[in-house]
Amino acid sequence: MVRTARKIVYDEIDEYIDGLANRGDPALQEVEAQGLREDWPIVGAAEGSLLHVLARSIHAKRILELGTAIGYSGTWLARALADGGELITVEHSTDTAAIARRNFEKTGVAPKVTLLVGHAQTLLRDLKGPFDLIFNDIDKAGYPEVLDPCIERLRVGGLLLTDNVLWKGDVARRDKSQETAAIRTYNERLAKDPRMIASIVPLRDGVSIALKVRE
């Protein structure tokens, strides 16, 4: 089923926020331009800079990203790492991972990045925590399956960030697609989890910011 394009906020507000967003240096701007030109699902500058701010605010030294795409969000996260830090990022497509590797080289963060190829649900089993920050942006139908493994691998005081949690507003409507149901389940489980305090920011397609407060 094709989703009807909807906006979370008014177009003029969305454009205003995007117009003020920090876009990084020319190398990162090139990756953003590639994402827009080739229609990749990148997070965009406003969200990318939010990820960067949040990672820096907790002095993240170990970050896990699920869903690399072409390396745009990964660059924002890797550039926020504390000295000696590492970003582990997971991409299910070999071809897409190759593009991301080139972009990590272009943006100068490749020495900080370990890129794993495979399905997040499978690779998570072998990834050991704790992580300071986890960014979840995989295929939406897989969201519920990775929630508990992500929380378990997050340190107390760490952040679980999740993209597309409003899904063009469909989570609040009677849409019955598999993706919508999965995101709604993920949001509800995260909201009720006693280990976490979560809030949804209506930026772009909705960003969930969740703090782990106890084991």
mmCIF file with all atom_site columns, C-alpha atoms in Angstrom:
data_model
loop_
_atom_site.group_PDB
_atom_site.id
_atom_site.type_symbol
_atom_site.label_atom_id
_atom_site.label_alt_id
_atom_site.label_comp_id
_atom_site.label_asym_id
_atom_site.label_entity_id
_atom_site.label_seq_id
_atom_site.pdbx_PDB_ins_code
_atom_site.Cartn_x
_atom_site.Cartn_y
_atom_site.Cartn_z
_atom_site.occupancy
_atom_site.B_iso_or_equiv
_atom_site.pdbx_formal_charge
_atom_site.auth_seq_id
_atom_site.auth_comp_id
_atom_site.auth_asym_id
_atom_site.auth_atom_id
_atom_site.pdbx_PDB_model_num
ATOM 1   C CA . MET A 1 1   ? 0.000  0.000   0.000  1.00 0.00 ? 1   MET A CA 1
ATOM 2   C CA . VAL A 1 2   ? 1.363  3.420   -0.914 1.00 0.00 ? 2   VAL A CA 1
ATOM 3   C CA . ARG A 1 3   ? 1.331  5.872   1.952  1.00 0.00 ? 3   ARG A CA 1
ATOM 4   C CA . THR A 1 4   ? -0.279 9.214   1.279  1.00 0.00 ? 4   THR A CA 1
ATOM 5   C CA . ALA A 1 5   ? 2.222  12.014  1.881  1.00 0.00 ? 5   ALA A CA 1
ATOM 6   C CA . ARG A 1 6   ? 1.274  13.937  4.999  1.00 0.00 ? 6   ARG A CA 1
ATOM 7   C CA . LYS A 1 7   ? 3.090  16.474  7.132  1.00 0.00 ? 7   LYS A CA 1
ATOM 8   C CA . ILE A 1 8   ? 3.507  16.400  10.897 1.00 0.00 ? 8   ILE A CA 1
ATOM 9   C CA . VAL A 1 9   ? 3.773  20.181  11.111 1.00 0.00 ? 9   VAL A CA 1
ATOM 10  C CA . TYR A 1 10  ? 2.727  22.991  8.777  1.00 0.00 ? 10  TYR A CA 1
ATOM 11  C CA . ASP A 1 11  ? 4.889  23.270  5.672  1.00 0.00 ? 11  ASP A CA 1
ATOM 12  C CA . GLU A 1 12  ? 6.052  26.768  6.554  1.00 0.00 ? 12  GLU A CA 1
ATOM 13  C CA . ILE A 1 13  ? 7.171  25.626  10.027 1.00 0.00 ? 13  ILE A CA 1
ATOM 14  C CA . ASP A 1 14  ? 8.982  22.626  8.552  1.00 0.00 ? 14  ASP A CA 1
ATOM 15  C CA . GLU A 1 15  ? 10.717 24.879  6.036  1.00 0.00 ? 15  GLU A CA 1
ATOM 16  C CA . TYR A 1 16  ? 11.625 27.416  8.713  1.00 0.00 ? 16  TYR A CA 1
ATOM 17  C CA . ILE A 1 17  ? 13.224 24.751  10.929 1.00 0.00 ? 17  ILE A CA 1
ATOM 18  C CA . ASP A 1 18  ? 15.076 23.246  7.980  1.00 0.00 ? 18  ASP A CA 1
ATOM 19  C CA . GLY A 1 19  ? 16.269 26.671  6.858  1.00 0.00 ? 19  GLY A CA 1
ATOM 20  C CA . LEU A 1 20  ? 17.874 27.332  10.241 1.00 0.00 ? 20  LEU A CA 1
ATOM 21  C CA . ALA A 1 21  ? 19.430 23.873  10.581 1.00 0.00 ? 21  ALA A CA 1
ATOM 22  C CA . ASN A 1 22  ? 23.187 23.492  10.839 1.00 0.00 ? 22  ASN A CA 1
ATOM 23  C CA . ARG A 1 23  ? 24.337 21.582  7.756  1.00 0.00 ? 23  ARG A CA 1
ATOM 24  C CA . GLY A 1 24  ? 27.927 20.923  8.745  1.00 0.00 ? 24  GLY A CA 1
ATOM 25  C CA . ASP A 1 25  ? 30.945 21.331  6.514  1.00 0.00 ? 25  ASP A CA 1
ATOM 26  C CA . PRO A 1 26  ? 31.041 20.978  2.696  1.00 0.00 ? 26  PRO A CA 1
ATOM 27  C CA . ALA A 1 27  ? 31.766 17.239  2.881  1.00 0.00 ? 27  ALA A CA 1
ATOM 28  C CA . LEU A 1 28  ? 28.653 16.567  4.946  1.00 0.00 ? 28  LEU A CA 1
ATOM 29  C CA . GLN A 1 29  ? 26.644 18.906  2.736  1.00 0.00 ? 29  GLN A CA 1
ATOM 30  C CA . GLU A 1 30  ? 27.704 16.777  -0.247 1.00 0.00 ? 30  GLU A CA 1
ATOM 31  C CA . VAL A 1 31  ? 26.296 13.668  1.435  1.00 0.00 ? 31  VAL A CA 1
ATOM 32  C CA . GLU A 1 32  ? 23.066 15.500  2.188  1.00 0.00 ? 32  GLU A CA 1
ATOM 33  C CA . ALA A 1 33  ? 22.849 16.633  -1.433 1.00 0.00 ? 33  ALA A CA 1
ATOM 34  C CA . GLN A 1 34  ? 23.439 13.062  -2.607 1.00 0.00 ? 34  GLN A CA 1
ATOM 35  C CA . GLY A 1 35  ? 20.647 11.834  -0.347 1.00 0.00 ? 35  GLY A CA 1
ATOM 36  C CA . LEU A 1 36  ? 18.205 14.367  -1.737 1.00 0.00 ? 36  LEU A CA 1
ATOM 37  C CA . ARG A 1 37  ? 19.315 13.923  -5.348 1.00 0.00 ? 37  ARG A CA 1
ATOM 38  C CA . GLU A 1 38  ? 19.147 10.122  -5.268 1.00 0.00 ? 38  GLU A CA 1
ATOM 39  C CA . ASP A 1 39  ? 16.096 9.947   -2.975 1.00 0.00 ? 39  ASP A CA 1
ATOM 40  C CA . TRP A 1 40  ? 17.770 8.171   -0.064 1.00 0.00 ? 40  TRP A CA 1
ATOM 41  C CA . PRO A 1 41  ? 15.911 8.105   3.274  1.00 0.00 ? 41  PRO A CA 1
ATOM 42  C CA . ILE A 1 42  ? 18.327 10.371  5.151  1.00 0.00 ? 42  ILE A CA 1
ATOM 43  C CA . VAL A 1 43  ? 17.319 12.139  8.353  1.00 0.00 ? 43  VAL A CA 1
ATOM 44  C CA . GLY A 1 44  ? 17.997 15.655  7.059  1.00 0.00 ? 44  GLY A CA 1
ATOM 45  C CA . ALA A 1 45  ? 20.000 18.477  8.608  1.00 0.00 ? 45  ALA A CA 1
ATOM 46  C CA . ALA A 1 46  ? 17.596 19.447  11.388 1.00 0.00 ? 46  ALA A CA 1
ATOM 47  C CA . GLU A 1 47  ? 17.408 15.911  12.730 1.00 0.00 ? 47  GLU A CA 1
ATOM 48  C CA . GLY A 1 48  ? 21.061 15.164  12.048 1.00 0.00 ? 48  GLY A CA 1
ATOM 49  C CA . SER A 1 49  ? 22.143 18.146  14.099 1.00 0.00 ? 49  SER A CA 1
ATOM 50  C CA . LEU A 1 50  ? 19.726 17.081  16.874 1.00 0.00 ? 50  LEU A CA 1
ATOM 51  C CA . LEU A 1 51  ? 21.369 13.647  16.990 1.00 0.00 ? 51  LEU A CA 1
ATOM 52  C CA . HIS A 1 52  ? 24.755 15.360  17.185 1.00 0.00 ? 52  HIS A CA 1
ATOM 53  C CA . VAL A 1 53  ? 23.685 17.671  20.017 1.00 0.00 ? 53  VAL A CA 1
ATOM 54  C CA . LEU A 1 54  ? 22.215 14.813  22.048 1.00 0.00 ? 54  LEU A CA 1
ATOM 55  C CA . ALA A 1 55  ? 25.281 12.603  21.583 1.00 0.00 ? 55  ALA A CA 1
ATOM 56  C CA . ARG A 1 56  ? 27.635 15.400  22.601 1.00 0.00 ? 56  ARG A CA 1
ATOM 57  C CA . SER A 1 57  ? 25.477 16.365  25.575 1.00 0.00 ? 57  SER A CA 1
ATOM 58  C CA . ILE A 1 58  ? 26.017 12.949  27.197 1.00 0.00 ? 58  ILE A CA 1
ATOM 59  C CA . HIS A 1 59  ? 29.685 12.729  26.092 1.00 0.00 ? 59  HIS A CA 1
ATOM 60  C CA . ALA A 1 60  ? 28.914 9.554   24.159 1.00 0.00 ? 60  ALA A CA 1
ATOM 61  C CA . LYS A 1 61  ? 31.945 7.364   23.575 1.00 0.00 ? 61  LYS A CA 1
ATOM 62  C CA . ARG A 1 62  ? 30.201 4.264   22.242 1.00 0.00 ? 62  ARG A CA 1
ATOM 63  C CA . ILE A 1 63  ? 27.288 4.662   19.821 1.00 0.00 ? 63  ILE A CA 1
ATOM 64  C CA . LEU A 1 64  ? 25.261 2.039   17.965 1.00 0.00 ? 64  LEU A CA 1
ATOM 65  C CA . GLU A 1 65  ? 23.298 2.948   14.837 1.00 0.00 ? 65  GLU A CA 1
ATOM 66  C CA . LEU A 1 66  ? 20.788 0.539   13.313 1.00 0.00 ? 66  LEU A CA 1
ATOM 67  C CA . GLY A 1 67  ? 20.204 1.544   9.695  1.00 0.00 ? 67  GLY A CA 1
ATOM 68  C CA . THR A 1 68  ? 23.259 3.154   8.104  1.00 0.00 ? 68  THR A CA 1
ATOM 69  C CA . ALA A 1 69  ? 21.813 4.084   4.696  1.00 0.00 ? 69  ALA A CA 1
ATOM 70  C CA . ILE A 1 70  ? 24.450 6.262   2.969  1.00 0.00 ? 70  ILE A CA 1
ATOM 71  C CA . GLY A 1 71  ? 26.193 7.358   6.152  1.00 0.00 ? 71  GLY A CA 1
ATOM 72  C CA . TYR A 1 72  ? 24.579 10.760  6.658  1.00 0.00 ? 72  TYR A CA 1
ATOM 73  C CA . SER A 1 73  ? 23.224 10.301  10.188 1.00 0.00 ? 73  SER A CA 1
ATOM 74  C CA . GLY A 1 74  ? 26.260 8.181   11.022 1.00 0.00 ? 74  GLY A CA 1
ATOM 75  C CA . THR A 1 75  ? 28.558 11.090  10.204 1.00 0.00 ? 75  THR A CA 1
ATOM 76  C CA . TRP A 1 76  ? 26.608 13.416  12.487 1.00 0.00 ? 76  TRP A CA 1
ATOM 77  C CA . LEU A 1 77  ? 26.887 10.831  15.274 1.00 0.00 ? 77  LEU A CA 1
ATOM 78  C CA . ALA A 1 78  ? 30.541 9.955   14.688 1.00 0.00 ? 78  ALA A CA 1
ATOM 79  C CA . ARG A 1 79  ? 31.509 13.623  14.760 1.00 0.00 ? 79  ARG A CA 1
ATOM 80  C CA . ALA A 1 80  ? 29.891 13.912  18.188 1.00 0.00 ? 80  ALA A CA 1
ATOM 81  C CA . LEU A 1 81  ? 31.937 11.113  19.746 1.00 0.00 ? 81  LEU A CA 1
ATOM 82  C CA . ALA A 1 82  ? 34.191 11.824  22.684 1.00 0.00 ? 82  ALA A CA 1
ATOM 83  C CA . ASP A 1 83  ? 37.924 11.269  22.126 1.00 0.00 ? 83  ASP A CA 1
ATOM 84  C CA . GLY A 1 84  ? 38.658 7.630   21.407 1.00 0.00 ? 84  GLY A CA 1
ATOM 85  C CA . GLY A 1 85  ? 34.992 6.898   20.761 1.00 0.00 ? 85  GLY A CA 1
ATOM 86  C CA . GLU A 1 86  ? 33.490 4.447   18.288 1.00 0.00 ? 86  GLU A CA 1
ATOM 87  C CA . LEU A 1 87  ? 30.361 4.277   16.163 1.00 0.00 ? 87  LEU A CA 1
ATOM 88  C CA . ILE A 1 88  ? 29.123 0.798   15.277 1.00 0.00 ? 88  ILE A CA 1
ATOM 89  C CA . THR A 1 89  ? 26.596 1.034   12.468 1.00 0.00 ? 89  THR A CA 1
ATOM 90  C CA . VAL A 1 90  ? 24.521 -1.732  10.875 1.00 0.00 ? 90  VAL A CA 1
ATOM 91  C CA . GLU A 1 91  ? 23.295 -1.813  7.267  1.00 0.00 ? 91  GLU A CA 1
ATOM 92  C CA . HIS A 1 92  ? 21.425 -4.753  5.732  1.00 0.00 ? 92  HIS A CA 1
ATOM 93  C CA . SER A 1 93  ? 22.337 -3.980  2.096  1.00 0.00 ? 93  SER A CA 1
ATOM 94  C CA . THR A 1 94  ? 25.871 -4.709  0.867  1.00 0.00 ? 94  THR A CA 1
ATOM 95  C CA . ASP A 1 95  ? 25.558 -2.185  -1.967 1.00 0.00 ? 95  ASP A CA 1
ATOM 96  C CA . THR A 1 96  ? 24.300 0.559   0.328  1.00 0.00 ? 96  THR A CA 1
ATOM 97  C CA . ALA A 1 97  ? 27.046 -0.208  2.853  1.00 0.00 ? 97  ALA A CA 1
ATOM 98  C CA . ALA A 1 98  ? 29.634 0.364   0.116  1.00 0.00 ? 98  ALA A CA 1
ATOM 99  C CA . ILE A 1 99  ? 28.204 3.834   -0.515 1.00 0.00 ? 99  ILE A CA 1
ATOM 100 C CA . ALA A 1 100 ? 28.257 4.575   3.211  1.00 0.00 ? 100 ALA A CA 1
ATOM 101 C CA . ARG A 1 101 ? 31.896 3.534   3.494  1.00 0.00 ? 101 ARG A CA 1
ATOM 102 C CA . ARG A 1 102 ? 32.855 5.974   0.740  1.00 0.00 ? 102 ARG A CA 1
ATOM 103 C CA . ASN A 1 103 ? 30.917 8.730   2.459  1.00 0.00 ? 103 ASN A CA 1
ATOM 104 C CA . PHE A 1 104 ? 32.525 8.019   5.833  1.00 0.00 ? 104 PHE A CA 1
ATOM 105 C CA . GLU A 1 105 ? 35.893 8.410   4.114  1.00 0.00 ? 105 GLU A CA 1
ATOM 106 C CA . LYS A 1 106 ? 34.723 11.637  2.466  1.00 0.00 ? 106 LYS A CA 1
ATOM 107 C CA . THR A 1 107 ? 33.539 13.141  5.749  1.00 0.00 ? 107 THR A CA 1
ATOM 108 C CA . GLY A 1 108 ? 36.663 12.044  7.632  1.00 0.00 ? 108 GLY A CA 1
ATOM 109 C CA . VAL A 1 109 ? 35.012 9.810   10.236 1.00 0.00 ? 109 VAL A CA 1
ATOM 110 C CA . ALA A 1 110 ? 35.963 6.399   8.811  1.00 0.00 ? 110 ALA A CA 1
ATOM 111 C CA . PRO A 1 111 ? 38.607 5.691   11.520 1.00 0.00 ? 111 PRO A CA 1
ATOM 112 C CA . LYS A 1 112 ? 35.875 5.991   14.165 1.00 0.00 ? 112 LYS A CA 1
ATOM 113 C CA . VAL A 1 113 ? 33.330 3.793   12.378 1.00 0.00 ? 113 VAL A CA 1
ATOM 114 C CA . THR A 1 114 ? 32.787 0.031   12.332 1.00 0.00 ? 114 THR A CA 1
ATOM 115 C CA . LEU A 1 115 ? 30.219 -0.850  9.660  1.00 0.00 ? 115 LEU A CA 1
ATOM 116 C CA . LEU A 1 116 ? 28.513 -4.232  9.921  1.00 0.00 ? 116 LEU A CA 1
ATOM 117 C CA . VAL A 1 117 ? 26.469 -5.703  7.072  1.00 0.00 ? 117 VAL A CA 1
ATOM 118 C CA . GLY A 1 118 ? 23.425 -7.791  7.893  1.00 0.00 ? 118 GLY A CA 1
ATOM 119 C CA . HIS A 1 119 ? 20.030 -7.601  9.514  1.00 0.00 ? 119 HIS A CA 1
ATOM 120 C CA . ALA A 1 120 ? 19.962 -5.655  12.763 1.00 0.00 ? 120 ALA A CA 1
ATOM 121 C CA . GLN A 1 121 ? 17.743 -8.220  14.468 1.00 0.00 ? 121 GLN A CA 1
ATOM 122 C CA . THR A 1 122 ? 20.417 -10.874 13.875 1.00 0.00 ? 122 THR A CA 1
ATOM 123 C CA . LEU A 1 123 ? 23.565 -8.838  14.448 1.00 0.00 ? 123 LEU A CA 1
ATOM 124 C CA . LEU A 1 124 ? 22.252 -7.417  17.716 1.00 0.00 ? 124 LEU A CA 1
ATOM 125 C CA . ARG A 1 125 ? 22.577 -10.858 19.298 1.00 0.00 ? 125 ARG A CA 1
ATOM 126 C CA . ASP A 1 126 ? 26.372 -10.665 19.070 1.00 0.00 ? 126 ASP A CA 1
ATOM 127 C CA . LEU A 1 127 ? 26.793 -6.987  19.948 1.00 0.00 ? 127 LEU A CA 1
ATOM 128 C CA . LYS A 1 128 ? 27.769 -6.445  23.551 1.00 0.00 ? 128 LYS A CA 1
ATOM 129 C CA . GLY A 1 129 ? 26.806 -3.380  25.533 1.00 0.00 ? 129 GLY A CA 1
ATOM 130 C CA . PRO A 1 130 ? 26.835 -1.052  27.164 1.00 0.00 ? 130 PRO A CA 1
ATOM 131 C CA . PHE A 1 131 ? 26.303 1.735   24.632 1.00 0.00 ? 131 PHE A CA 1
ATOM 132 C CA . ASP A 1 132 ? 25.936 5.388   25.527 1.00 0.00 ? 132 ASP A CA 1
ATOM 133 C CA . LEU A 1 133 ? 23.533 6.064   22.682 1.00 0.00 ? 133 LEU A CA 1
ATOM 134 C CA . ILE A 1 134 ? 21.593 3.904   20.219 1.00 0.00 ? 134 ILE A CA 1
ATOM 135 C CA . PHE A 1 135 ? 19.930 5.310   17.107 1.00 0.00 ? 135 PHE A CA 1
ATOM 136 C CA . ASN A 1 136 ? 17.249 3.053   15.622 1.00 0.00 ? 136 ASN A CA 1
ATOM 137 C CA . ASP A 1 137 ? 16.278 3.676   11.993 1.00 0.00 ? 137 ASP A CA 1
ATOM 138 C CA . ILE A 1 138 ? 15.777 0.226   10.470 1.00 0.00 ? 138 ILE A CA 1
ATOM 139 C CA . ASP A 1 139 ? 12.836 -1.014  8.407  1.00 0.00 ? 139 ASP A CA 1
ATOM 140 C CA . LYS A 1 140 ? 9.821  -0.057  10.464 1.00 0.00 ? 140 LYS A CA 1
ATOM 141 C CA . ALA A 1 141 ? 8.257  -3.524  10.633 1.00 0.00 ? 141 ALA A CA 1
ATOM 142 C CA . GLY A 1 142 ? 11.313 -4.619  12.627 1.00 0.00 ? 142 GLY A CA 1
ATOM 143 C CA . TYR A 1 143 ? 11.010 -1.976  15.336 1.00 0.00 ? 143 TYR A CA 1
ATOM 144 C CA . PRO A 1 144 ? 9.295  -4.100  18.035 1.00 0.00 ? 144 PRO A CA 1
ATOM 145 C CA . GLU A 1 145 ? 11.824 -6.909  17.691 1.00 0.00 ? 145 GLU A CA 1
ATOM 146 C CA . VAL A 1 146 ? 14.822 -4.676  18.403 1.00 0.00 ? 146 VAL A CA 1
ATOM 147 C CA . LEU A 1 147 ? 13.355 -2.663  21.278 1.00 0.00 ? 147 LEU A CA 1
ATOM 148 C CA . ASP A 1 148 ? 14.266 -4.933  24.199 1.00 0.00 ? 148 ASP A CA 1
ATOM 149 C CA . PRO A 1 149 ? 17.748 -5.786  22.837 1.00 0.00 ? 149 PRO A CA 1
ATOM 150 C CA . CYS A 1 150 ? 18.445 -2.063  22.444 1.00 0.00 ? 150 CYS A CA 1
ATOM 151 C CA . ILE A 1 151 ? 17.316 -1.205  25.964 1.00 0.00 ? 151 ILE A CA 1
ATOM 152 C CA . GLU A 1 152 ? 19.316 -4.097  27.409 1.00 0.00 ? 152 GLU A CA 1
ATOM 153 C CA . ARG A 1 153 ? 22.493 -2.865  25.688 1.00 0.00 ? 153 ARG A CA 1
ATOM 154 C CA . LEU A 1 154 ? 22.068 0.738   26.765 1.00 0.00 ? 154 LEU A CA 1
ATOM 155 C CA . ARG A 1 155 ? 23.773 2.043   29.901 1.00 0.00 ? 155 ARG A CA 1
ATOM 156 C CA . VAL A 1 156 ? 21.802 3.785   32.593 1.00 0.00 ? 156 VAL A CA 1
ATOM 157 C CA . GLY A 1 157 ? 21.874 7.447   31.595 1.00 0.00 ? 157 GLY A CA 1
ATOM 158 C CA . GLY A 1 158 ? 22.129 6.501   27.933 1.00 0.00 ? 158 GLY A CA 1
ATOM 159 C CA . LEU A 1 159 ? 19.765 7.529   25.149 1.00 0.00 ? 159 LEU A CA 1
ATOM 160 C CA . LEU A 1 160 ? 17.676 5.474   22.726 1.00 0.00 ? 160 LEU A CA 1
ATOM 161 C CA . LEU A 1 161 ? 16.776 7.642   19.730 1.00 0.00 ? 161 LEU A CA 1
ATOM 162 C CA . THR A 1 162 ? 14.304 6.403   17.134 1.00 0.00 ? 162 THR A CA 1
ATOM 163 C CA . ASP A 1 163 ? 13.328 7.872   13.772 1.00 0.00 ? 163 ASP A CA 1
ATOM 164 C CA . ASN A 1 164 ? 9.934  7.889   11.997 1.00 0.00 ? 164 ASN A CA 1
ATOM 165 C CA . VAL A 1 165 ? 7.884  7.230   15.124 1.00 0.00 ? 165 VAL A CA 1
ATOM 166 C CA . LEU A 1 166 ? 4.938  9.332   13.891 1.00 0.00 ? 166 LEU A CA 1
ATOM 167 C CA . TRP A 1 167 ? 4.990  7.789   10.387 1.00 0.00 ? 167 TRP A CA 1
ATOM 168 C CA . LYS A 1 168 ? 3.369  10.809  8.684  1.00 0.00 ? 168 LYS A CA 1
ATOM 169 C CA . GLY A 1 169 ? 0.751  10.836  11.434 1.00 0.00 ? 169 GLY A CA 1
ATOM 170 C CA . ASP A 1 170 ? -0.565 7.368   10.585 1.00 0.00 ? 170 ASP A CA 1
ATOM 171 C CA . VAL A 1 171 ? 0.149  6.079   14.111 1.00 0.00 ? 171 VAL A CA 1
ATOM 172 C CA . ALA A 1 172 ? -2.635 8.368   15.366 1.00 0.00 ? 172 ALA A CA 1
ATOM 173 C CA . ARG A 1 173 ? -5.092 7.349   12.656 1.00 0.00 ? 173 ARG A CA 1
ATOM 174 C CA . ARG A 1 174 ? -6.853 4.106   11.746 1.00 0.00 ? 174 ARG A CA 1
ATOM 175 C CA . ASP A 1 175 ? -4.176 3.062   9.284  1.00 0.00 ? 175 ASP A CA 1
ATOM 176 C CA . LYS A 1 176 ? -3.676 -0.718  9.484  1.00 0.00 ? 176 LYS A CA 1
ATOM 177 C CA . SER A 1 177 ? -0.457 -1.182  7.516  1.00 0.00 ? 177 SER A CA 1
ATOM 178 C CA . GLN A 1 178 ? 2.190  -3.510  8.925  1.00 0.00 ? 178 GLN A CA 1
ATOM 179 C CA . GLU A 1 179 ? 4.623  -0.633  9.375  1.00 0.00 ? 179 GLU A CA 1
ATOM 180 C CA . THR A 1 180 ? 2.123  1.549   11.217 1.00 0.00 ? 180 THR A CA 1
ATOM 181 C CA . ALA A 1 181 ? 1.143  -1.286  13.554 1.00 0.00 ? 181 ALA A CA 1
ATOM 182 C CA . ALA A 1 182 ? 4.799  -2.037  14.287 1.00 0.00 ? 182 ALA A CA 1
ATOM 183 C CA . ILE A 1 183 ? 5.660  1.580   15.079 1.00 0.00 ? 183 ILE A CA 1
ATOM 184 C CA . ARG A 1 184 ? 2.578  1.971   17.260 1.00 0.00 ? 184 ARG A CA 1
ATOM 185 C CA . THR A 1 185 ? 3.538  -1.189  19.179 1.00 0.00 ? 185 THR A CA 1
ATOM 186 C CA . TYR A 1 186 ? 7.110  0.073   19.580 1.00 0.00 ? 186 TYR A CA 1
ATOM 187 C CA . ASN A 1 187 ? 5.986  3.484   20.854 1.00 0.00 ? 187 ASN A CA 1
ATOM 188 C CA . GLU A 1 188 ? 3.522  1.991   23.325 1.00 0.00 ? 188 GLU A CA 1
ATOM 189 C CA . ARG A 1 189 ? 5.985  -0.554  24.718 1.00 0.00 ? 189 ARG A CA 1
ATOM 190 C CA . LEU A 1 190 ? 8.685  2.093   25.076 1.00 0.00 ? 190 LEU A CA 1
ATOM 191 C CA . ALA A 1 191 ? 6.291  4.490   26.817 1.00 0.00 ? 191 ALA A CA 1
ATOM 192 C CA . LYS A 1 192 ? 5.339  1.827   29.381 1.00 0.00 ? 192 LYS A CA 1
ATOM 193 C CA . ASP A 1 193 ? 8.819  0.386   29.979 1.00 0.00 ? 193 ASP A CA 1
ATOM 194 C CA . PRO A 1 194 ? 9.815  1.119   33.615 1.00 0.00 ? 194 PRO A CA 1
ATOM 195 C CA . ARG A 1 195 ? 13.483 1.322   32.611 1.00 0.00 ? 195 ARG A CA 1
ATOM 196 C CA . MET A 1 196 ? 12.896 4.274   30.293 1.00 0.00 ? 196 MET A CA 1
ATOM 197 C CA . ILE A 1 197 ? 11.502 7.801   30.173 1.00 0.00 ? 197 ILE A CA 1
ATOM 198 C CA . ALA A 1 198 ? 10.498 8.610   26.594 1.00 0.00 ? 198 ALA A CA 1
ATOM 199 C CA . SER A 1 199 ? 9.245  11.638  24.721 1.00 0.00 ? 199 SER A CA 1
ATOM 200 C CA . ILE A 1 200 ? 8.342  12.142  21.056 1.00 0.00 ? 200 ILE A CA 1
ATOM 201 C CA . VAL A 1 201 ? 9.471  15.271  19.248 1.00 0.00 ? 201 VAL A CA 1
ATOM 202 C CA . PRO A 1 202 ? 7.343  16.147  16.168 1.00 0.00 ? 202 PRO A CA 1
ATOM 203 C CA . LEU A 1 203 ? 10.383 16.937  14.030 1.00 0.00 ? 203 LEU A CA 1
ATOM 204 C CA . ARG A 1 204 ? 10.265 15.710  10.422 1.00 0.00 ? 204 ARG A CA 1
ATOM 205 C CA . ASP A 1 205 ? 8.576  12.276  10.708 1.00 0.00 ? 205 ASP A CA 1
ATOM 206 C CA . GLY A 1 206 ? 8.760  12.123  14.501 1.00 0.00 ? 206 GLY A CA 1
ATOM 207 C CA . VAL A 1 207 ? 11.810 11.460  16.683 1.00 0.00 ? 207 VAL A CA 1
ATOM 208 C CA . SER A 1 208 ? 11.580 9.497   19.922 1.00 0.00 ? 208 SER A CA 1
ATOM 209 C CA . ILE A 1 209 ? 14.086 10.444  22.635 1.00 0.00 ? 209 ILE A CA 1
ATOM 210 C CA . ALA A 1 210 ? 14.226 7.957   25.508 1.00 0.00 ? 210 ALA A CA 1
ATOM 211 C CA . LEU A 1 211 ? 16.481 8.031   28.573 1.00 0.00 ? 211 LEU A CA 1
ATOM 212 C CA . LYS A 1 212 ? 17.375 4.830   30.402 1.00 0.00 ? 212 LYS A CA 1
ATOM 213 C CA . VAL A 1 213 ? 16.886 5.532   34.107 1.00 0.00 ? 213 VAL A CA 1
ATOM 214 C CA . ARG A 1 214 ? 17.320 2.057   35.610 1.00 0.00 ? 214 ARG A CA 1
ATOM 215 C CA . GLU A 1 215 ? 18.266 -1.506  34.742 1.00 0.00 ? 215 GLU A CA 1
#
